[in-house]
PDB file of C-alpha atoms and ligand atoms in Angstrom:
ATOM      1  CA  MET A   3      39.530-179.199 217.825  1.00 42.00           C
ATOM      2  CA  GLN A   4      42.489-180.222 215.706  1.00 46.00           C
ATOM      3  CA  THR A   5      41.660-177.553 213.044  1.00 46.00           C
ATOM      4  CA  LYS A   6      41.376-174.851 215.702  1.00 48.00           C
ATOM      5  CA  ASN A   7      44.830-175.664 217.074  1.00 48.00           C
ATOM      6  CA  ARG A   8      46.388-175.523 213.615  1.00 48.00           C
ATOM      7  CA  CYS A   9      44.798-172.081 213.040  1.00 48.00           C
ATOM      8  CA  ALA A  10      46.149-170.716 216.320  1.00 49.00           C
ATOM      9  CA  GLY A  11      49.633-171.959 215.459  1.00 54.00           C
ATOM     10  CA  SER A  12      49.691-170.398 212.000  1.00 72.00           C
ATOM     11  CA  THR A  13      48.469-167.028 213.306  1.00 85.00           C
ATOM     12  CA  ALA A  14      51.444-166.862 215.656  1.00 87.00           C
ATOM     13  CA  THR A  15      53.831-167.763 212.819  1.00 87.00           C
ATOM     14  CA  ALA A  16      52.311-165.110 210.549  1.00 89.00           C
ATOM     15  CA  VAL A  17      52.495-162.468 213.283  1.00 91.00           C
ATOM     16  CA  ILE A  18      56.122-163.290 214.094  1.00 93.00           C
ATOM     17  CA  LEU A  19      57.162-163.247 210.422  1.00 93.00           C
ATOM     18  CA  ALA A  20      55.281-160.018 209.680  1.00 94.00           C
ATOM     19  CA  LEU A  21      56.752-158.307 212.760  1.00 95.00           C
ATOM     20  CA  PHE A  22      60.221-159.515 211.800  1.00 96.00           C
ATOM     21  CA  LEU A  23      59.813-157.976 208.329  1.00 96.00           C
ATOM     22  CA  VAL A  24      58.659-154.653 209.769  1.00 96.00           C
ATOM     23  CA  LEU A  25      61.498-154.605 212.318  1.00 96.00           C
ATOM     24  CA  PHE A  26      64.079-155.601 209.700  1.00 95.00           C
ATOM     25  CA  THR A  27      62.855-152.789 207.430  1.00 96.00           C
ATOM     26  CA  LEU A  28      62.953-150.184 210.230  1.00 96.00           C
ATOM     27  CA  ILE A  29      66.492-151.179 211.332  1.00 96.00           C
ATOM     28  CA  THR A  30      67.762-151.107 207.734  1.00 95.00           C
ATOM     29  CA  VAL A  31      66.254-147.669 207.099  1.00 95.00           C
ATOM     30  CA  TYR A  32      67.677-146.388 210.408  1.00 95.00           C
ATOM     31  CA  LEU A  33      71.217-147.540 209.471  1.00 94.00           C
ATOM     32  CA  PHE A  34      71.041-145.622 206.191  1.00 93.00           C
ATOM     33  CA  VAL A  35      69.358-142.480 207.570  1.00 92.00           C
ATOM     34  CA  SER A  36      71.671-142.220 210.597  1.00 93.00           C
ATOM     35  CA  LYS A  37      74.687-142.993 208.341  1.00 90.00           C
ATOM     36  CA  THR A  38      76.062-145.429 210.918  1.00 88.00           C
ATOM     37  CA  TRP A  39      78.549-146.828 208.407  1.00 90.00           C
ATOM     38  CA  TRP A  40      79.155-144.233 205.746  1.00 92.00           C
ATOM     39  CA  PHE A  41      81.760-143.010 203.256  1.00 92.00           C
ATOM     40  CA  PRO A  42      84.412-140.564 204.400  1.00 95.00           C
ATOM     41  CA  GLU A  43      83.864-137.045 203.033  1.00 95.00           C
ATOM     42  CA  SER A  44      84.731-136.606 199.375  1.00 96.00           C
ATOM     43  CA  ILE A  45      87.648-134.295 198.482  1.00 97.00           C
ATOM     44  CA  THR A  46      86.907-133.780 194.766  1.00 95.00           C
ATOM     45  CA  PRO A  47      84.107-131.957 192.875  1.00 93.00           C
ATOM     46  CA  ILE A  48      83.448-135.167 190.928  1.00 92.00           C
ATOM     47  CA  GLY A  49      83.162-137.015 194.259  1.00 94.00           C
ATOM     48  CA  HIS A  50      80.264-134.756 195.254  1.00 94.00           C
ATOM     49  CA  GLU A  51      78.496-135.614 191.978  1.00 93.00           C
ATOM     50  CA  ILE A  52      79.089-139.325 192.570  1.00 94.00           C
ATOM     51  CA  ASP A  53      77.690-138.936 196.101  1.00 94.00           C
ATOM     52  CA  ALA A  54      74.608-137.149 194.688  1.00 94.00           C
ATOM     53  CA  GLN A  55      74.103-140.070 192.295  1.00 93.00           C
ATOM     54  CA  THR A  56      74.464-142.540 195.179  1.00 93.00           C
ATOM     55  CA  ARG A  57      71.857-140.583 197.181  1.00 93.00           C
ATOM     56  CA  ARG A  58      69.431-140.554 194.214  1.00 93.00           C
ATOM     57  CA  THR A  59      69.874-144.304 193.784  1.00 94.00           C
ATOM     58  CA  LEU A  60      69.430-144.985 197.503  1.00 94.00           C
ATOM     59  CA  TRP A  61      66.287-142.825 197.700  1.00 94.00           C
ATOM     60  CA  LEU A  62      64.692-144.597 194.765  1.00 93.00           C
ATOM     61  CA  THR A  63      65.657-148.128 195.793  1.00 93.00           C
ATOM     62  CA  GLY A  64      64.960-147.243 199.446  1.00 95.00           C
ATOM     63  CA  VAL A  65      61.341-146.249 198.773  1.00 95.00           C
ATOM     64  CA  VAL A  66      60.808-149.422 196.707  1.00 93.00           C
ATOM     65  CA  PHE A  67      62.499-151.494 199.437  1.00 95.00           C
ATOM     66  CA  VAL A  68      60.298-150.085 202.238  1.00 97.00           C
ATOM     67  CA  LEU A  69      57.065-150.413 200.232  1.00 96.00           C
ATOM     68  CA  SER A  70      57.830-153.968 199.106  1.00 95.00           C
ATOM     69  CA  GLN A  71      58.925-155.197 202.559  1.00 96.00           C
ATOM     70  CA  LEU A  72      55.904-153.629 204.308  1.00 96.00           C
ATOM     71  CA  GLY A  73      53.692-155.003 201.510  1.00 96.00           C
ATOM     72  CA  LEU A  74      55.183-158.438 202.082  1.00 96.00           C
ATOM     73  CA  ALA A  75      54.539-158.170 205.834  1.00 95.00           C
ATOM     74  CA  TRP A  76      50.924-157.191 205.136  1.00 95.00           C
ATOM     75  CA  VAL A  77      50.431-160.134 202.741  1.00 93.00           C
ATOM     76  CA  VAL A  78      51.934-162.566 205.266  1.00 92.00           C
ATOM     77  CA  TRP A  79      49.487-161.296 207.873  1.00 91.00           C
ATOM     78  CA  ARG A  80      46.423-160.851 205.624  1.00 90.00           C
ATOM     79  CA  TYR A  81      46.644-164.239 203.893  1.00 87.00           C
ATOM     80  CA  ARG A  82      47.706-166.341 206.895  1.00 86.00           C
ATOM     81  CA  ASN A  83      46.297-169.832 207.225  1.00 83.00           C
ATOM     82  CA  ARG A  84      42.749-169.565 208.561  1.00 81.00           C
ATOM     83  CA  GLY A  85      41.980-173.207 207.950  1.00 79.00           C
ATOM     84  CA  GLY A  86      40.207-172.552 204.618  1.00 79.00           C
ATOM     85  CA  ARG A  87      41.120-173.801 201.140  1.00 81.00           C
ATOM     86  CA  ALA A  88      43.888-172.057 199.220  1.00 80.00           C
ATOM     87  CA  ARG A  89      42.971-170.223 196.004  1.00 82.00           C
ATOM     88  CA  TYR A  90      45.132-170.228 192.914  1.00 86.00           C
ATOM     89  CA  SER A  91      45.833-166.930 191.145  1.00 84.00           C
ATOM     90  CA  HIS A  92      46.990-166.557 187.546  1.00 86.00           C
ATOM     91  CA  GLY A  93      48.618-163.214 188.303  1.00 87.00           C
ATOM     92  CA  ASN A  94      47.916-159.953 186.523  1.00 92.00           C
ATOM     93  CA  ASN A  95      49.545-159.227 183.173  1.00 94.00           C
ATOM     94  CA  THR A  96      48.817-155.486 183.293  1.00 95.00           C
ATOM     95  CA  LEU A  97      50.578-155.190 186.648  1.00 93.00           C
ATOM     96  CA  GLU A  98      53.506-157.335 185.437  1.00 94.00           C
ATOM     97  CA  ILE A  99      54.026-155.062 182.426  1.00 96.00           C
ATOM     98  CA  LEU A 100      53.646-151.908 184.526  1.00 96.00           C
ATOM     99  CA  TRP A 101      56.232-152.740 187.160  1.00 92.00           C
ATOM    100  CA  THR A 102      58.665-154.147 184.618  1.00 95.00           C
ATOM    101  CA  LEU A 103      58.380-150.875 182.685  1.00 96.00           C
ATOM    102  CA  ALA A 104      58.715-148.795 185.875  1.00 93.00           C
ATOM    103  CA  THR A 105      61.887-150.707 186.838  1.00 93.00           C
ATOM    104  CA  ALA A 106      63.367-150.290 183.355  1.00 96.00           C
ATOM    105  CA  VAL A 107      62.625-146.535 183.335  1.00 95.00           C
ATOM    106  CA  ALA A 108      64.136-146.100 186.821  1.00 93.00           C
ATOM    107  CA  PHE A 109      67.363-147.968 186.061  1.00 92.00           C
ATOM    108  CA  ILE A 110      67.893-146.558 182.576  1.00 95.00           C
ATOM    109  CA  GLY A 111      67.124-143.071 183.966  1.00 94.00           C
ATOM    110  CA  LEU A 112      69.734-143.477 186.721  1.00 93.00           C
ATOM    111  CA  GLY A 113      72.217-144.738 184.118  1.00 93.00           C
ATOM    112  CA  VAL A 114      71.600-141.738 181.856  1.00 93.00           C
ATOM    113  CA  LEU A 115      72.092-139.334 184.791  1.00 90.00           C
ATOM    114  CA  ALA A 116      75.324-141.080 185.843  1.00 91.00           C
ATOM    115  CA  GLN A 117      76.909-141.075 182.400  1.00 92.00           C
ATOM    116  CA  PHE A 118      77.477-137.280 182.478  1.00 88.00           C
ATOM    117  CA  THR A 119      79.681-137.647 185.553  1.00 87.00           C
ATOM    118  CA  TRP A 120      81.389-140.723 184.086  1.00 87.00           C
ATOM    119  CA  ALA A 121      82.140-138.775 180.889  1.00 89.00           C
ATOM    120  CA  LYS A 122      83.641-135.898 182.906  1.00 85.00           C
ATOM    121  CA  ILE A 123      86.077-138.316 184.546  1.00 84.00           C
ATOM    122  CA  HIS A 124      87.036-140.331 181.477  1.00 84.00           C
ATOM    123  CA  LEU A 125      86.460-138.209 178.359  1.00 86.00           C
ATOM    124  CA  ALA A 126      87.262-134.599 179.347  1.00 82.00           C
ATOM    125  CA  GLU A 127      90.367-133.046 177.767  1.00 84.00           C
ATOM    126  CA  PRO A 128      93.202-132.505 180.267  1.00 83.00           C
ATOM    127  CA  ALA A 129      93.834-128.908 181.365  1.00 85.00           C
ATOM    128  CA  THR A 130      97.101-127.291 180.247  1.00 86.00           C
ATOM    129  CA  ASP A 131      98.509-126.947 183.774  1.00 89.00           C
ATOM    130  CA  THR A 132      97.877-130.610 184.598  1.00 92.00           C
ATOM    131  CA  VAL A 133     100.362-132.313 186.936  1.00 95.00           C
ATOM    132  CA  VAL A 134     101.199-135.695 185.383  1.00 95.00           C
ATOM    133  CA  ILE A 135     102.361-138.565 187.580  1.00 97.00           C
ATOM    134  CA  GLU A 136     103.058-142.140 186.526  1.00 96.00           C
ATOM    135  CA  VAL A 137     101.676-144.868 188.776  1.00 97.00           C
ATOM    136  CA  LEU A 138     103.042-148.399 188.527  1.00 96.00           C
ATOM    137  CA  GLY A 139     101.448-151.283 190.406  1.00 95.00           C
ATOM    138  CA  GLU A 140     103.409-154.435 191.077  1.00 95.00           C
ATOM    139  CA  GLN A 141     103.104-157.366 193.480  1.00 93.00           C
ATOM    140  CA  PHE A 142     102.845-155.884 196.136  1.00 93.00           C
ATOM    141  CA  ALA A 143     103.675-152.198 196.010  1.00 94.00           C
ATOM    142  CA  TRP A 144     102.781-148.913 194.344  1.00 96.00           C
ATOM    143  CA  ASN A 145     105.508-146.840 192.671  1.00 96.00           C
ATOM    144  CA  PHE A 146     105.166-143.244 191.533  1.00 97.00           C
ATOM    145  CA  ARG A 147     107.278-141.346 189.023  1.00 96.00           C
ATOM    146  CA  TYR A 148     107.434-137.538 188.822  1.00 96.00           C
ATOM    147  CA  PRO A 149     109.061-135.955 185.743  1.00 93.00           C
ATOM    148  CA  GLY A 150     111.267-133.544 187.752  1.00 87.00           C
ATOM    149  CA  PRO A 151     111.993-129.863 186.938  1.00 87.00           C
ATOM    150  CA  ASP A 152     112.194-130.467 183.151  1.00 87.00           C
ATOM    151  CA  GLY A 153     108.572-131.675 183.126  1.00 87.00           C
ATOM    152  CA  LYS A 154     109.522-134.633 180.912  1.00 90.00           C
ATOM    153  CA  PHE A 155     109.519-138.310 181.686  1.00 92.00           C
ATOM    154  CA  GLY A 156     112.823-139.799 180.531  1.00 88.00           C
ATOM    155  CA  ARG A 157     113.435-142.961 178.564  1.00 90.00           C
ATOM    156  CA  THR A 158     112.720-146.346 180.133  1.00 90.00           C
ATOM    157  CA  ARG A 159     114.029-149.765 179.126  1.00 89.00           C
ATOM    158  CA  THR A 160     112.474-153.057 180.132  1.00 89.00           C
ATOM    159  CA  ASP A 161     115.911-154.662 180.681  1.00 90.00           C
ATOM    160  CA  LEU A 162     116.668-152.022 183.341  1.00 90.00           C
ATOM    161  CA  ILE A 163     113.549-152.806 185.398  1.00 90.00           C
ATOM    162  CA  ASN A 164     114.759-153.849 188.844  1.00 87.00           C
ATOM    163  CA  SER A 165     112.528-153.159 191.821  1.00 85.00           C
ATOM    164  CA  GLY A 166     115.091-154.547 194.290  1.00 84.00           C
ATOM    165  CA  ALA A 167     117.631-151.971 193.072  1.00 84.00           C
ATOM    166  CA  GLY A 168     115.107-149.129 193.307  1.00 85.00           C
ATOM    167  CA  ASN A 169     114.308-148.927 189.593  1.00 90.00           C
ATOM    168  CA  PRO A 170     110.817-150.433 189.172  1.00 91.00           C
ATOM    169  CA  PHE A 171     110.154-148.289 186.075  1.00 89.00           C
ATOM    170  CA  GLY A 172     113.403-149.274 184.331  1.00 91.00           C
ATOM    171  CA  ILE A 173     114.500-145.631 184.016  1.00 90.00           C
ATOM    172  CA  ASP A 174     117.520-145.125 181.768  1.00 89.00           C
ATOM    173  CA  ARG A 175     119.478-142.449 183.685  1.00 88.00           C
ATOM    174  CA  SER A 176     121.789-141.893 180.684  1.00 88.00           C
ATOM    175  CA  ASP A 177     118.905-140.043 179.004  1.00 88.00           C
ATOM    176  CA  PRO A 178     119.128-136.340 180.061  1.00 87.00           C
ATOM    177  CA  ALA A 179     115.324-136.179 180.427  1.00 88.00           C
ATOM    178  CA  ALA A 180     115.477-139.162 182.811  1.00 87.00           C
ATOM    179  CA  ALA A 181     118.221-137.772 185.067  1.00 86.00           C
ATOM    180  CA  ASP A 182     115.779-135.750 187.205  1.00 89.00           C
ATOM    181  CA  ASP A 183     112.903-138.244 187.243  1.00 91.00           C
ATOM    182  CA  ILE A 184     111.849-138.864 190.829  1.00 92.00           C
ATOM    183  CA  VAL A 185     110.615-142.313 191.921  1.00 93.00           C
ATOM    184  CA  VAL A 186     108.934-142.649 195.313  1.00 94.00           C
ATOM    185  CA  PRO A 187     106.649-145.107 197.149  1.00 95.00           C
ATOM    186  CA  ILE A 188     104.202-142.359 198.219  1.00 96.00           C
ATOM    187  CA  LEU A 189     101.728-140.303 196.196  1.00 97.00           C
ATOM    188  CA  ASN A 190     101.813-136.567 196.876  1.00 97.00           C
ATOM    189  CA  VAL A 191      99.735-134.103 194.859  1.00 97.00           C
ATOM    190  CA  PRO A 192      99.179-130.328 195.105  1.00 97.00           C
ATOM    191  CA  VAL A 193      95.739-129.073 196.155  1.00 97.00           C
ATOM    192  CA  ASN A 194      93.391-127.445 193.592  1.00 95.00           C
ATOM    193  CA  ARG A 195      95.481-128.453 190.576  1.00 95.00           C
ATOM    194  CA  PRO A 196      94.328-130.816 187.835  1.00 95.00           C
ATOM    195  CA  ILE A 197      96.119-134.143 188.306  1.00 95.00           C
ATOM    196  CA  GLU A 198      96.555-136.866 185.732  1.00 94.00           C
ATOM    197  CA  LEU A 199      97.721-140.260 186.939  1.00 95.00           C
ATOM    198  CA  ARG A 200      98.916-142.677 184.275  1.00 95.00           C
ATOM    199  CA  LEU A 201      98.222-146.107 185.626  1.00 97.00           C
ATOM    200  CA  ARG A 202     100.276-149.109 184.616  1.00 95.00           C
ATOM    201  CA  ALA A 203     100.849-152.592 186.010  1.00 96.00           C
ATOM    202  CA  LYS A 204     104.015-154.631 185.857  1.00 93.00           C
ATOM    203  CA  ASP A 205     102.771-158.150 186.463  1.00 92.00           C
ATOM    204  CA  VAL A 206      99.055-158.738 187.049  1.00 96.00           C
ATOM    205  CA  ILE A 207      95.950-156.533 187.193  1.00 97.00           C
ATOM    206  CA  HIS A 208      95.900-154.176 190.169  1.00 97.00           C
ATOM    207  CA  SER A 209      93.311-151.568 191.049  1.00 97.00           C
ATOM    208  CA  PHE A 210      93.835-147.985 192.211  1.00 97.00           C
ATOM    209  CA  PHE A 211      91.369-146.875 194.884  1.00 97.00           C
ATOM    210  CA  VAL A 212      91.243-143.883 197.205  1.00 97.00           C
ATOM    211  CA  ARG A 213      87.950-143.628 199.082  1.00 96.00           C
ATOM    212  CA  GLU A 214      88.026-139.830 199.416  1.00 97.00           C
ATOM    213  CA  LEU A 215      88.575-139.396 195.650  1.00 95.00           C
ATOM    214  CA  ARG A 216      85.671-141.743 194.872  1.00 94.00           C
ATOM    215  CA  LEU A 217      87.878-143.117 192.096  1.00 93.00           C
ATOM    216  CA  LYS A 218      88.611-146.731 191.368  1.00 94.00           C
ATOM    217  CA  GLN A 219      90.462-147.812 188.278  1.00 95.00           C
ATOM    218  CA  ASP A 220      92.154-151.035 187.235  1.00 96.00           C
ATOM    219  CA  ALA A 221      95.832-150.923 186.308  1.00 96.00           C
ATOM    220  CA  VAL A 222      96.348-153.439 183.509  1.00 97.00           C
ATOM    221  CA  PRO A 223      99.647-154.861 182.184  1.00 95.00           C
ATOM    222  CA  GLY A 224     100.320-153.499 178.692  1.00 94.00           C
ATOM    223  CA  LEU A 225      97.979-150.514 179.042  1.00 95.00           C
ATOM    224  CA  GLU A 226      98.495-146.942 180.193  1.00 95.00           C
ATOM    225  CA  ILE A 227      95.220-145.687 181.656  1.00 94.00           C
ATOM    226  CA  PRO A 228      94.788-141.992 182.545  1.00 93.00           C
ATOM    227  CA  LEU A 229      92.878-141.062 185.679  1.00 93.00           C
ATOM    228  CA  ARG A 230      92.129-137.373 186.264  1.00 93.00           C
ATOM    229  CA  PHE A 231      90.945-135.470 189.322  1.00 94.00           C
ATOM    230  CA  VAL A 232      91.292-132.238 191.277  1.00 95.00           C
ATOM    231  CA  ALA A 233      91.684-132.511 195.057  1.00 96.00           C
ATOM    232  CA  GLU A 234      90.058-129.516 196.766  1.00 96.00           C
ATOM    233  CA  ARG A 235      91.246-130.148 200.323  1.00 95.00           C
ATOM    234  CA  THR A 236      94.646-130.923 201.835  1.00 97.00           C
ATOM    235  CA  GLY A 237      95.094-133.964 204.051  1.00 97.00           C
ATOM    236  CA  ASP A 238      96.566-137.437 204.430  1.00 97.00           C
ATOM    237  CA  PHE A 239      94.698-140.380 202.977  1.00 97.00           C
ATOM    238  CA  GLU A 240      95.426-143.915 201.822  1.00 97.00           C
ATOM    239  CA  LEU A 241      95.656-145.581 198.441  1.00 97.00           C
ATOM    240  CA  VAL A 242      94.799-149.271 198.395  1.00 97.00           C
ATOM    241  CA  CYS A 243      94.837-151.975 195.752  1.00 97.00           C
ATOM    242  CA  THR A 244      91.313-153.307 195.265  1.00 96.00           C
ATOM    243  CA  GLU A 245      92.126-156.174 192.942  1.00 95.00           C
ATOM    244  CA  LEU A 246      92.932-159.510 194.579  1.00 96.00           C
ATOM    245  CA  CYS A 247      96.397-159.610 193.021  1.00 95.00           C
ATOM    246  CA  GLY A 248      98.144-162.366 194.973  1.00 93.00           C
ATOM    247  CA  MET A 249      99.102-163.590 198.448  1.00 93.00           C
ATOM    248  CA  GLY A 250     100.425-160.174 199.557  1.00 94.00           C
ATOM    249  CA  HIS A 251      97.460-158.189 198.209  1.00 95.00           C
ATOM    250  CA  GLN A 252      96.491-156.843 201.630  1.00 94.00           C
ATOM    251  CA  ARG A 253      99.941-155.231 201.964  1.00 94.00           C
ATOM    252  CA  MET A 254      99.512-153.280 198.736  1.00 96.00           C
ATOM    253  CA  ARG A 255      98.753-149.815 200.053  1.00 96.00           C
ATOM    254  CA  ALA A 256     100.481-146.458 199.911  1.00 97.00           C
ATOM    255  CA  PRO A 257     100.163-143.090 201.655  1.00 97.00           C
ATOM    256  CA  PHE A 258      98.316-140.496 199.561  1.00 97.00           C
ATOM    257  CA  SER A 259      98.735-136.876 200.568  1.00 97.00           C
ATOM    258  CA  VAL A 260      97.222-133.646 199.223  1.00 97.00           C
ATOM    259  CA  LYS A 261      99.573-130.745 199.981  1.00 97.00           C
ATOM    260  CA  THR A 262      99.513-126.960 199.587  1.00 97.00           C
ATOM    261  CA  ALA A 263     101.384-125.690 196.503  1.00 95.00           C
ATOM    262  CA  ALA A 264     104.332-124.533 198.670  1.00 96.00           C
ATOM    263  CA  GLU A 265     104.566-127.832 200.587  1.00 96.00           C
ATOM    264  CA  TYR A 266     104.373-129.777 197.350  1.00 96.00           C
ATOM    265  CA  GLU A 267     107.143-127.758 195.654  1.00 95.00           C
ATOM    266  CA  GLN A 268     109.329-128.072 198.740  1.00 96.00           C
ATOM    267  CA  TRP A 269     108.794-131.829 198.847  1.00 95.00           C
ATOM    268  CA  LEU A 270     109.766-132.122 195.151  1.00 94.00           C
ATOM    269  CA  ARG A 271     112.926-130.067 195.792  1.00 93.00           C
ATOM    270  CA  ASP A 272     113.834-132.295 198.766  1.00 94.00           C
ATOM    271  CA  GLU A 273     113.346-135.466 196.712  1.00 92.00           C
ATOM    272  CA  LEU A 274     115.406-134.032 193.867  1.00 91.00           C
ATOM    273  CA  ALA A 275     118.233-133.093 196.267  1.00 91.00           C
ATOM    274  CA  LEU A 276     118.120-136.639 197.644  1.00 90.00           C
ATOM    275  CA  LEU A 277     118.303-138.069 194.130  1.00 87.00           C
ATOM    276  CA  GLN A 278     121.231-135.853 193.136  1.00 84.00           C
ATOM    277  CA  SER A 279     123.191-136.623 196.306  1.00 85.00           C
ATOM    278  CA  ASN A 280     122.613-140.349 195.790  1.00 74.00           C
ATOM    279  CA  PRO A 281     122.087-140.965 192.072  1.00 60.00           C
TER     280      PRO A 281
HETATM  281 CU1  LIG B 311      97.454-155.254 193.712  1.00 59.15          CU
END
């Protein structure tokens, strides 16, 4: 009588656990397939490649996830306590080797596929008509420097760095090349032009991230790190710091805007006029 009761109890437990696993798997798959929480649309050609890589990875890991969770549910149900003696299994070496190899091939394969896109972002030579913009992260703001009509960044001096006085870069205005350098707290770029950002940090490590660009790059004190992209759609987005850089980290964001060529040129002219009227 006692044994019978124990069997009935364990069947219910096995059924509940197996059903939970099946339900959990279905809900997870639904959230991915319906894209309930998903990335905003990419605005760069590289972003589409990164999305394709993400899809490949999710398909592969998704199939393995579904098969393993449903397999687990089946095992929980099939080998539930029926009141008999448990058997010990030594495992199966052939299977162990096979699935270890399969995992290695899958992950190395995904890595090999991804490296072509990574190389395009980090190793490609800049185009000749590249728009270069300096980006300086500091606790807790982003600063951007445009070279002005002469296309040259002027001299900077560390002893002139003074964020409170509007000179976070330490620009030496006595240098003719520096006279037209524009410093602003917003990042504007023209559409369909190659852009090169030169990332620097003044104090601690910060991290440049714009979701729609699919780019994330640390800004490190003492280094100048180039980050290249082409934005193929105009619009207003947001740049955020994704490195926990201090107590005000959550405030460290800046507007990022992709403009038409005409809008961009007009904006540069307006900023230059502002600079010259108030040097
Ligand atoms: Cu930061």
